[in-house]
mmCIF file of C-alpha atoms in Angstrom:
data_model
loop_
_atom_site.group_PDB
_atom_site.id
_atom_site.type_symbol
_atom_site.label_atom_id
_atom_site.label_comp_id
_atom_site.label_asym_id
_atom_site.label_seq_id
_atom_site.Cartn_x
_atom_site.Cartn_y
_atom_site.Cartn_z
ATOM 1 C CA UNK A 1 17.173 -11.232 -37.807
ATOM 2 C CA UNK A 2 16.498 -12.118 -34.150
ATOM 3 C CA UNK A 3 14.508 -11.605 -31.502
ATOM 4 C CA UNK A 4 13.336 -12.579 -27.669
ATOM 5 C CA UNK A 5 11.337 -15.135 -30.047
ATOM 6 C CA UNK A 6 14.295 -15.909 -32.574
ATOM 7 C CA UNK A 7 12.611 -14.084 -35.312
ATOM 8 C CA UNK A 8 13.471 -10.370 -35.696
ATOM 9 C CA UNK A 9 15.847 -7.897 -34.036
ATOM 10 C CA UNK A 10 14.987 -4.050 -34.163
ATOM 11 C CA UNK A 11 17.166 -1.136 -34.466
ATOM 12 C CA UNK A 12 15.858 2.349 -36.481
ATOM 13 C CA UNK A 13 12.612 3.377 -36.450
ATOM 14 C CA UNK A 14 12.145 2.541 -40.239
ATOM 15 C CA UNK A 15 12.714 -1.067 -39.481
ATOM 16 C CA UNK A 16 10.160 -1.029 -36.676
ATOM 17 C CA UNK A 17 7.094 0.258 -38.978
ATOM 18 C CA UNK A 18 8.356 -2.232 -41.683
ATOM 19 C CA UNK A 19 8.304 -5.182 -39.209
ATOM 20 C CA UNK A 20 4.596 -3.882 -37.677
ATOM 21 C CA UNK A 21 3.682 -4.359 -41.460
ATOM 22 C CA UNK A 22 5.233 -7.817 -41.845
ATOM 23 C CA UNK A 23 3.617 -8.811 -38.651
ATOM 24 C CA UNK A 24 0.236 -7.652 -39.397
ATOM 25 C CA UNK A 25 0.382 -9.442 -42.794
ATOM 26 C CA UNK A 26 1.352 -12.453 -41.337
ATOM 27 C CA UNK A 27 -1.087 -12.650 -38.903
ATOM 28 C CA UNK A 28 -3.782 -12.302 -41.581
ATOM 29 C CA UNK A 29 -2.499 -15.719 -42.567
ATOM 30 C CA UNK A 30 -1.833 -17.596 -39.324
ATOM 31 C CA UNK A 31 -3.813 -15.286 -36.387
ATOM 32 C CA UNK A 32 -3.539 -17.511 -34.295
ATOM 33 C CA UNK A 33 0.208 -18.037 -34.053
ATOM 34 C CA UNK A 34 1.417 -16.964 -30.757
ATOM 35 C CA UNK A 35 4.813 -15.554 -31.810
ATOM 36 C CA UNK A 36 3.470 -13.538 -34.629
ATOM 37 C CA UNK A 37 1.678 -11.420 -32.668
ATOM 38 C CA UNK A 38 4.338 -11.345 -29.816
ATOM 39 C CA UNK A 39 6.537 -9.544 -32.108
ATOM 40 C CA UNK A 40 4.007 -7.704 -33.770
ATOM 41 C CA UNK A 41 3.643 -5.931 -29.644
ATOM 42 C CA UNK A 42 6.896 -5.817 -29.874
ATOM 43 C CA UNK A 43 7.737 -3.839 -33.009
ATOM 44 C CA UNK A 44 4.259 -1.485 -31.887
ATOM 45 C CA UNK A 45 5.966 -1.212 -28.552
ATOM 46 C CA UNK A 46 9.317 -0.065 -30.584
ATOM 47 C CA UNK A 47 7.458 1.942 -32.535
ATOM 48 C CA UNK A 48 5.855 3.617 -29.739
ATOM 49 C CA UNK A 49 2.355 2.371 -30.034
ATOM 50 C CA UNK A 50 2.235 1.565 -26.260
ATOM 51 C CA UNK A 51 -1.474 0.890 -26.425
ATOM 52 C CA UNK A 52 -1.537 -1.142 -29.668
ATOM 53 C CA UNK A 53 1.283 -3.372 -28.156
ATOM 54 C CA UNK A 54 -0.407 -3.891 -25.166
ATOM 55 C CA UNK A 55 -3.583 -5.128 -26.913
ATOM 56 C CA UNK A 56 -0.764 -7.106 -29.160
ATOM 57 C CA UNK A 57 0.458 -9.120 -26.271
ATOM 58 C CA UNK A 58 -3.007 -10.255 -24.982
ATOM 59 C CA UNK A 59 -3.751 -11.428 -27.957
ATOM 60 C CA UNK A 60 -0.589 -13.711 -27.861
ATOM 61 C CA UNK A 61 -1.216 -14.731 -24.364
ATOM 62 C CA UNK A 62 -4.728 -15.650 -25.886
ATOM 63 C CA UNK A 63 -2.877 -18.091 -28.914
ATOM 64 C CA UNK A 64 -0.853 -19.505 -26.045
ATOM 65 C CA UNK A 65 2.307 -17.229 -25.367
ATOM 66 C CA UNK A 66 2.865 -18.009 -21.662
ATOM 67 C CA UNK A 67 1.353 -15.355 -19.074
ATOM 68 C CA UNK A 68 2.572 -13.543 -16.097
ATOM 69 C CA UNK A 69 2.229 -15.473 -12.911
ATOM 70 C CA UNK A 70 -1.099 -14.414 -11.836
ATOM 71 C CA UNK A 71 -0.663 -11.665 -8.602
ATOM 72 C CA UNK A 72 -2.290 -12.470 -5.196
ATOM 73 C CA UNK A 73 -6.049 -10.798 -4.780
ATOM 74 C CA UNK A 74 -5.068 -8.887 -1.543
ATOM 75 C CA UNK A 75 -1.676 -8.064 0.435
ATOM 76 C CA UNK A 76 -1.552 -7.478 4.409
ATOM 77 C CA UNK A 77 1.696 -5.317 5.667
ATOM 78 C CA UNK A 78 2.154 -5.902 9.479
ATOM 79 C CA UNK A 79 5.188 -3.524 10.687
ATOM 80 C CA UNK A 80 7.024 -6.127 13.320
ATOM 81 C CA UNK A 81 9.150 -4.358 16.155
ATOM 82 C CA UNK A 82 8.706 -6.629 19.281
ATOM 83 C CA UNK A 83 6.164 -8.981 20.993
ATOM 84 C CA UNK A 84 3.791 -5.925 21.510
ATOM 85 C CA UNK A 85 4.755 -6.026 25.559
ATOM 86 C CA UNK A 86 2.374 -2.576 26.540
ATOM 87 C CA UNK A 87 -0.512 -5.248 25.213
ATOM 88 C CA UNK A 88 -2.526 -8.961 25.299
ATOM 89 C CA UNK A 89 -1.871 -9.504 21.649
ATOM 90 C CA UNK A 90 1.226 -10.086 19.528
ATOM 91 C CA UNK A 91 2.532 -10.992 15.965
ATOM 92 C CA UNK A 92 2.332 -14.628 16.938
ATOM 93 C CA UNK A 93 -1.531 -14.858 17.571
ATOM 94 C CA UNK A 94 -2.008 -12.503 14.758
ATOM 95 C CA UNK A 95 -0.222 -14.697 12.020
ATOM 96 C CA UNK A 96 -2.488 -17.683 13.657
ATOM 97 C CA UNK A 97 -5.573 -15.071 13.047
ATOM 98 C CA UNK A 98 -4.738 -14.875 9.514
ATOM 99 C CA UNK A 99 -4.169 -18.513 8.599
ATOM 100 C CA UNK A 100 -6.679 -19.139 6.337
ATOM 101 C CA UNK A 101 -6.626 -15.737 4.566
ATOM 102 C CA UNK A 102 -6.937 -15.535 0.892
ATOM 103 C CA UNK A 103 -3.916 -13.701 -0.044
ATOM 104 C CA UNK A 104 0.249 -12.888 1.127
ATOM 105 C CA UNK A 105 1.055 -11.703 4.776
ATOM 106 C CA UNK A 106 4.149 -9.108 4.554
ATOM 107 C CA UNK A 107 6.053 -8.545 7.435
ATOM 108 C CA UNK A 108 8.748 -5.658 7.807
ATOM 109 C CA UNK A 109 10.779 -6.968 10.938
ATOM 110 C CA UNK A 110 12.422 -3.706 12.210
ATOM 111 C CA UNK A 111 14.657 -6.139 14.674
ATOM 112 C CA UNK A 112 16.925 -8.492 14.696
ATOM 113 C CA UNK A 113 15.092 -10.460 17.247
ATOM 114 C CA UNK A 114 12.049 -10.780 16.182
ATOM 115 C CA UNK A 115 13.497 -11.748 12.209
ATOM 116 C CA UNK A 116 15.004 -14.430 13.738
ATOM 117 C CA UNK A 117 12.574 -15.909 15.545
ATOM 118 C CA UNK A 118 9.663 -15.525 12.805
ATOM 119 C CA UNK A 119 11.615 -15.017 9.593
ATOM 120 C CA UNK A 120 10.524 -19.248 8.785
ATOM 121 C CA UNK A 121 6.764 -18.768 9.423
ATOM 122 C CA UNK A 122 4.760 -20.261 7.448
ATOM 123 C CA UNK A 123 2.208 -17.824 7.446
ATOM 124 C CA UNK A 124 4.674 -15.080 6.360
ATOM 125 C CA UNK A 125 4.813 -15.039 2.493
ATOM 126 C CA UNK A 126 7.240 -12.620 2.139
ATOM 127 C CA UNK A 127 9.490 -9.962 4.154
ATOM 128 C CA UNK A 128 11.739 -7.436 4.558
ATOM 129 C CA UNK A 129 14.577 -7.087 7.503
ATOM 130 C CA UNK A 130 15.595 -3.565 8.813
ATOM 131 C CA UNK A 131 18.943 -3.586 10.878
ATOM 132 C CA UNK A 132 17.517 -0.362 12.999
ATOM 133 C CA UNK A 133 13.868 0.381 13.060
ATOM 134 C CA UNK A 134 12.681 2.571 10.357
ATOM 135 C CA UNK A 135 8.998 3.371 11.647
ATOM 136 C CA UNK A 136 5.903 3.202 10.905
ATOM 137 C CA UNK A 137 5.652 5.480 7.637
ATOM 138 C CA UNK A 138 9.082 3.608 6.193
ATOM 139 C CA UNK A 139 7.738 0.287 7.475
ATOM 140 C CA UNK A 140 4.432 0.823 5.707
ATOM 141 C CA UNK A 141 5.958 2.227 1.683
ATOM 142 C CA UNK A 142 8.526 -0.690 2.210
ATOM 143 C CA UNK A 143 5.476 -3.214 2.006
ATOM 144 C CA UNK A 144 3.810 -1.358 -0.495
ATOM 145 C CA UNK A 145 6.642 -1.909 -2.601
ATOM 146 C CA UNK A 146 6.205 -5.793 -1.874
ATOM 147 C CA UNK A 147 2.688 -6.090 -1.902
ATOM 148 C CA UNK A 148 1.008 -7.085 -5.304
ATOM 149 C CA UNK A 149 -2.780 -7.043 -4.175
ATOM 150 C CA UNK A 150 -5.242 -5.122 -5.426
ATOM 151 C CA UNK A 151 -6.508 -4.821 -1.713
ATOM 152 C CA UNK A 152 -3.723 -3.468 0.801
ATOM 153 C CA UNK A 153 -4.792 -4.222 4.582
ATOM 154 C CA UNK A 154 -1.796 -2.534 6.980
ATOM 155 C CA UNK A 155 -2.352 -3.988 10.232
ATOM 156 C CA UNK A 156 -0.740 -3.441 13.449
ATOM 157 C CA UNK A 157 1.282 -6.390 15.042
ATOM 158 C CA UNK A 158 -0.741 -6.349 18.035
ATOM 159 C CA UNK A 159 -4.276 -7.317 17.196
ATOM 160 C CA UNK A 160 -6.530 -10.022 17.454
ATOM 161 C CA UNK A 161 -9.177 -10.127 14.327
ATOM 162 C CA UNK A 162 -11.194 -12.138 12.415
ATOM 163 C CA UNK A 163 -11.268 -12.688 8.460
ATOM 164 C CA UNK A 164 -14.837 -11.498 7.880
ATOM 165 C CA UNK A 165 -13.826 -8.073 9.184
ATOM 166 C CA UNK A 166 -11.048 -8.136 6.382
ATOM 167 C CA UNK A 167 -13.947 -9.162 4.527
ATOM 168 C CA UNK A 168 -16.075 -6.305 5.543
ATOM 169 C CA UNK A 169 -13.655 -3.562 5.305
ATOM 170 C CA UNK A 170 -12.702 -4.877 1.606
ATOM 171 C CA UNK A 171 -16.077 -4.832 0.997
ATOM 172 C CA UNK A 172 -16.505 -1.583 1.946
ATOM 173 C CA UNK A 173 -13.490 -0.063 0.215
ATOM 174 C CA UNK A 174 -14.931 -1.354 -3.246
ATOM 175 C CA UNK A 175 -18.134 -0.153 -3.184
ATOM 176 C CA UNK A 176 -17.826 3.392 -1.341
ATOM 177 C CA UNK A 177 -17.305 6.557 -3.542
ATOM 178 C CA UNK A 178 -13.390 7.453 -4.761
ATOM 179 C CA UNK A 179 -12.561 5.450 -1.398
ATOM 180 C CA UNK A 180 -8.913 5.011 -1.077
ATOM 181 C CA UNK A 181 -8.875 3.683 2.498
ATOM 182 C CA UNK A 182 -11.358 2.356 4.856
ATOM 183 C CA UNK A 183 -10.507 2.054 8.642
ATOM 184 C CA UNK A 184 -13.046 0.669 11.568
ATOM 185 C CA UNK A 185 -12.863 4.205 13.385
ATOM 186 C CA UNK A 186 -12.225 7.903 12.693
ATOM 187 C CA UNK A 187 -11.749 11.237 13.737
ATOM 188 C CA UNK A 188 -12.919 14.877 12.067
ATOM 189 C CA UNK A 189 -10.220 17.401 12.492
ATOM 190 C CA UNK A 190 -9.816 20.999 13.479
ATOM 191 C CA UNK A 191 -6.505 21.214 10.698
ATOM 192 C CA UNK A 192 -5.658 24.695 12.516
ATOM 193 C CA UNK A 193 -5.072 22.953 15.683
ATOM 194 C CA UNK A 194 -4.355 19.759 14.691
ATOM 195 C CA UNK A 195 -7.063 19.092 17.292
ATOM 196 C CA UNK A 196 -9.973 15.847 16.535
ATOM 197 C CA UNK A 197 -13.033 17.393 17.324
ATOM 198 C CA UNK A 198 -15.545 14.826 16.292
ATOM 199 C CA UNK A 199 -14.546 11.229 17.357
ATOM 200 C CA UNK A 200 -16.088 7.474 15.736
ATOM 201 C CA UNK A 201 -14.531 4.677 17.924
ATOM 202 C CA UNK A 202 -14.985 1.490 17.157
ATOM 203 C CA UNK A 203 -18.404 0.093 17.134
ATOM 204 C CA UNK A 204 -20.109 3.164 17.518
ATOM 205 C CA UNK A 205 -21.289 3.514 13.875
ATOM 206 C CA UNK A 206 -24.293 2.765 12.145
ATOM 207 C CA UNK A 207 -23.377 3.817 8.358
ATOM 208 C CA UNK A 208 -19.732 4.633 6.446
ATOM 209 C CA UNK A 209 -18.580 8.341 6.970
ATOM 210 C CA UNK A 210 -16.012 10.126 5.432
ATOM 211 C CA UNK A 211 -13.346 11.391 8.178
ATOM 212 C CA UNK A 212 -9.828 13.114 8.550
ATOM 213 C CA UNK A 213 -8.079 10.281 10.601
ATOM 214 C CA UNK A 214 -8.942 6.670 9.796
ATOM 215 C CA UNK A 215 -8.033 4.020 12.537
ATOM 216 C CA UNK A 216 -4.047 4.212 11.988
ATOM 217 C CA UNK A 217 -3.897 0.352 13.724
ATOM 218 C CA UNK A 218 -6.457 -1.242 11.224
ATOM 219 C CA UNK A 219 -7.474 -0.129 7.686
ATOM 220 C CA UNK A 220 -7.829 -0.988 3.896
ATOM 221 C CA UNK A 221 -6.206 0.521 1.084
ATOM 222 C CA UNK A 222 -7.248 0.324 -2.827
ATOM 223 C CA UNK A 223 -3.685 -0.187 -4.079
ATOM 224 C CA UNK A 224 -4.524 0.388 -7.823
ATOM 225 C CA UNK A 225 -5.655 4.358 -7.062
ATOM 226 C CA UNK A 226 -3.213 4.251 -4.258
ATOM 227 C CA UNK A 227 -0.627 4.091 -7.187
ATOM 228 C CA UNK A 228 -2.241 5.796 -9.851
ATOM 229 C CA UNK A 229 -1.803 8.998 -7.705
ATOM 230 C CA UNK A 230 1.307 8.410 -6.810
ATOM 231 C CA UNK A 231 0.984 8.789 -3.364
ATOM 232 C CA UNK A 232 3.432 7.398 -0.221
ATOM 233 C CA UNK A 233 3.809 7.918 2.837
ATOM 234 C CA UNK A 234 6.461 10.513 4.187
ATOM 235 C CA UNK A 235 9.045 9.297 5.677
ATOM 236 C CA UNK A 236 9.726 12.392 7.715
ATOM 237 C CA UNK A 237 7.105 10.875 9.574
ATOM 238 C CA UNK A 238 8.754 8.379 11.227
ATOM 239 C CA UNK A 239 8.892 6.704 14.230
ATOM 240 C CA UNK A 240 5.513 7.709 14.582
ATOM 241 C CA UNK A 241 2.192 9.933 14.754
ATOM 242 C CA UNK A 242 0.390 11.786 12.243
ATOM 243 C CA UNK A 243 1.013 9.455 9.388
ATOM 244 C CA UNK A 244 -2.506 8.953 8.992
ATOM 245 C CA UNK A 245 -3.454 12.998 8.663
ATOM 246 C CA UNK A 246 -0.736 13.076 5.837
ATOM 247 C CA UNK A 247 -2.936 10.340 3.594
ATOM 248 C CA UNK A 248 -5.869 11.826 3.981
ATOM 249 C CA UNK A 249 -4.330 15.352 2.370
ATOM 250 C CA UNK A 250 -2.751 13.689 -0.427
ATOM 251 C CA UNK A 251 -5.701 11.578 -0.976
ATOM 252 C CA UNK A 252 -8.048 15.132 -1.314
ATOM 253 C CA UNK A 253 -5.987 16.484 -3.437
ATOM 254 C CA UNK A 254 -6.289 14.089 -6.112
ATOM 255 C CA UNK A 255 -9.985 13.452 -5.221
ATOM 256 C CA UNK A 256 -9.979 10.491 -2.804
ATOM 257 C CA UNK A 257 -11.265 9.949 0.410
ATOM 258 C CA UNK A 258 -10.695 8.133 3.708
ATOM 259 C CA UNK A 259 -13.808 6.539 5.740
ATOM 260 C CA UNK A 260 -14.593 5.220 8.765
ATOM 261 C CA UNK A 261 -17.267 1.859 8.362
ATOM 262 C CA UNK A 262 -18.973 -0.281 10.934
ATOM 263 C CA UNK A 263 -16.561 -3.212 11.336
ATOM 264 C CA UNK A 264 -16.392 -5.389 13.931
ATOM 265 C CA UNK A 265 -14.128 -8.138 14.812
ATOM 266 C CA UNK A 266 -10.571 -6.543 15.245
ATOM 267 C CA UNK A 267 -9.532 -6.182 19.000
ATOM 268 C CA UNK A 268 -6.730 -3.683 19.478
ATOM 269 C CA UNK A 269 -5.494 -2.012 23.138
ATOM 270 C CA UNK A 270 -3.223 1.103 22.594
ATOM 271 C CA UNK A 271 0.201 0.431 22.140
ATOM 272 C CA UNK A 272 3.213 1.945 21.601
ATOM 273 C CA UNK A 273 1.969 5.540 20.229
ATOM 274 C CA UNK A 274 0.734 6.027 23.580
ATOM 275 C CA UNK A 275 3.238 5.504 25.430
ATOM 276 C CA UNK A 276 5.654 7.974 26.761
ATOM 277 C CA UNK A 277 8.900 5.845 27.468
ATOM 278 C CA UNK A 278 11.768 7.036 24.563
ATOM 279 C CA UNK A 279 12.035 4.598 20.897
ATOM 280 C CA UNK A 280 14.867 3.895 18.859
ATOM 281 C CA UNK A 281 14.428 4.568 15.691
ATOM 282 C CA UNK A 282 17.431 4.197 12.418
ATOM 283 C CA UNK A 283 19.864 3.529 15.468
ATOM 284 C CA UNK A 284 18.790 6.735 17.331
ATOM 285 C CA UNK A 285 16.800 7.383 20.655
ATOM 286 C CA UNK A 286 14.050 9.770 20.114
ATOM 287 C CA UNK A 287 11.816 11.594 22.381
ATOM 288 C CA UNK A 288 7.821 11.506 21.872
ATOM 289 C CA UNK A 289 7.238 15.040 22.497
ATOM 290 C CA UNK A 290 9.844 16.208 20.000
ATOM 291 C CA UNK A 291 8.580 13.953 17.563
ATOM 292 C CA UNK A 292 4.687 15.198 18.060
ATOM 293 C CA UNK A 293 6.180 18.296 17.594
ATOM 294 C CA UNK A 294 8.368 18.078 14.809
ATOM 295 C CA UNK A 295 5.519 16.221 12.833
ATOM 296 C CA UNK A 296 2.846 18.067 13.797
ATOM 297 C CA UNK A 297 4.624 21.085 11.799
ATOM 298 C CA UNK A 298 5.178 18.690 8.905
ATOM 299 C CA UNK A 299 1.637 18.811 8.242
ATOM 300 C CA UNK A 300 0.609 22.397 9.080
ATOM 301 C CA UNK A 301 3.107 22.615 6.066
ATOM 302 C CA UNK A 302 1.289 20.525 3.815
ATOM 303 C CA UNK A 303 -2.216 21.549 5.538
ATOM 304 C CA UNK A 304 -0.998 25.427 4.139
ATOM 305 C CA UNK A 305 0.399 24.259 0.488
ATOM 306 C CA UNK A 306 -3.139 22.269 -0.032
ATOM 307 C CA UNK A 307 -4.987 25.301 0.850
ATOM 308 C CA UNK A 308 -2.478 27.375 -1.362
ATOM 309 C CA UNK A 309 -2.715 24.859 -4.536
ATOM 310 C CA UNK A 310 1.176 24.922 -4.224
ATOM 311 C CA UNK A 311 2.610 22.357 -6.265
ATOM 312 C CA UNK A 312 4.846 19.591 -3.948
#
């Protein structure tokens, strides 16, 4: 018999318990042989004891069986569509920000142009090209589904920051209750009118608070209950707006929440979202007002299936 270890292959569930016994008595004899209790996880997995084999294979990655290549601590996603012309910072400065930060920079280029000119920088660990721009909700899932971090930070392209306000809101993230993002502003919201009618702009607080809206240009994510829950962002959402609004409902309805923290040390002038000149978007123009519009009904919808307890 053979196996990914040259010692056993497994095909009916009989010969899977038999081979969990043969492992386990073997190990009795040599425990600390690596490939005996590599197969032994590997006959529990085929067995389906998914727990059992899991506690298998750390024990042969304790005798010496070679481990997975250890993940980075924390991932940053930076959406890239131009050199941020409507303001005094750019992708450029930013990747020089981030230099010395302890984990990968993702970019999701969503042109040609800028790919090509920053696809080689060094400060880019890994990325993802879009022919057309897909948005911001696409641009942020696509690198969530690169990012390996146990700390998410999606940034905007145009900023100008310091690492101890990473720091900060990371800090912040772990230690504040069922947090599953943490942004350096926020807004309460009227979720009948779609309206904010209590605003926290940067700087102006003194203690964490939970809010509706967290700052949409700068905030943390805890990837690990991020994923648990199974949440994304919708796609519908894209180019732009409300994005932010649609967390924050998934989020309660698993029992999450979004804050706002005092953080300082991220610069940001609006951008893009508030301006009214037409976007491209997946190779089409679109108009701002139709897209408030169109997503502003997008959540009413899930605003009235929360309060409902619909199921998605």
């Amino acid at each position: 018999m053979s196996s990914a270890t040259g010692r056993f292959a497994l095909g009916s569930d009989d010969q899977a318990a038999h081979v969990v016994r043969a492992a386990r008595e073997a190990i009795v004899v040599a425990p600390e042989g690596f490939a005996i209790w590599h197969d032994l996880a590997l006959a529990l997995w085929a067995d389906g004891h998914h727990r059992d084999a899991w506690r298998a294979l750390r024990r042969a990655e304790a005798a010496g069986y070679p481990r997975e290549a250890k993940a980075p601590p924390r991932s940053i996603v930076i959406p890239v569509l131009d050199y941020s012309p409507d303001s005094p910072f750019d992708i450029v400065g930013l990747l020089a920000d981030l230099e010395d930060f302890a984990g990968e920079v993702i970019c999701v280029f969503n042109s040609a142009e800028m790919f090509a000119d920053l696809r080689e920088h060094p400060r880019i660990d890994k990325f993802s090209f879009n022919k057309h721009n897909v948005g911001v909700a696409r641009s942020w899932n696509i690198g969530l589904n690169q990012a390996e971090g146990e700390i998410v930070f999606i940034l905007n392209a145009d900023l100008h920051l310091s690492l101890p306000a990473l720091g900060s809101l990371e800090r912040h993230l772990l230690s504040l209750p069922n947090a599953l993002a943490v942004g350096l502003s926020g807004d309460i919201y009227d979720f009948e009118r779609l309206k904010a009618r209590i605003k926290y702009p940067p700087g102006s607080l003194s203690a964490p608070v939970v809010v509706d809206k967290p700052s949409g240009f700068a905030f943390a994510l805890h990837a690990r209950r991020l994923h648990d829950a199974g949440i994304c962002f919708d796609p519908r959402l894209s180019p732009y707006f409300y994005e932010e609004l649609d967390l924050t409902l998934k989020a309660r309805q698993v029992g999450l929440e979004i804050y706002a923290a005092p953080v300082s040390g991220i610069e940001h002038v609006d951008g893009i979202s508030s301006n009214r000149r037409p976007i491209n978007c997946l190779g089409r123009e679109v108009d701002r007002m139709q897209v408030l519009v169109r997503n502003a009904n997008l959540i009413l919808d899930r605003v009235e299936r929360s309060t409902k307890q619909v199921p998605e």
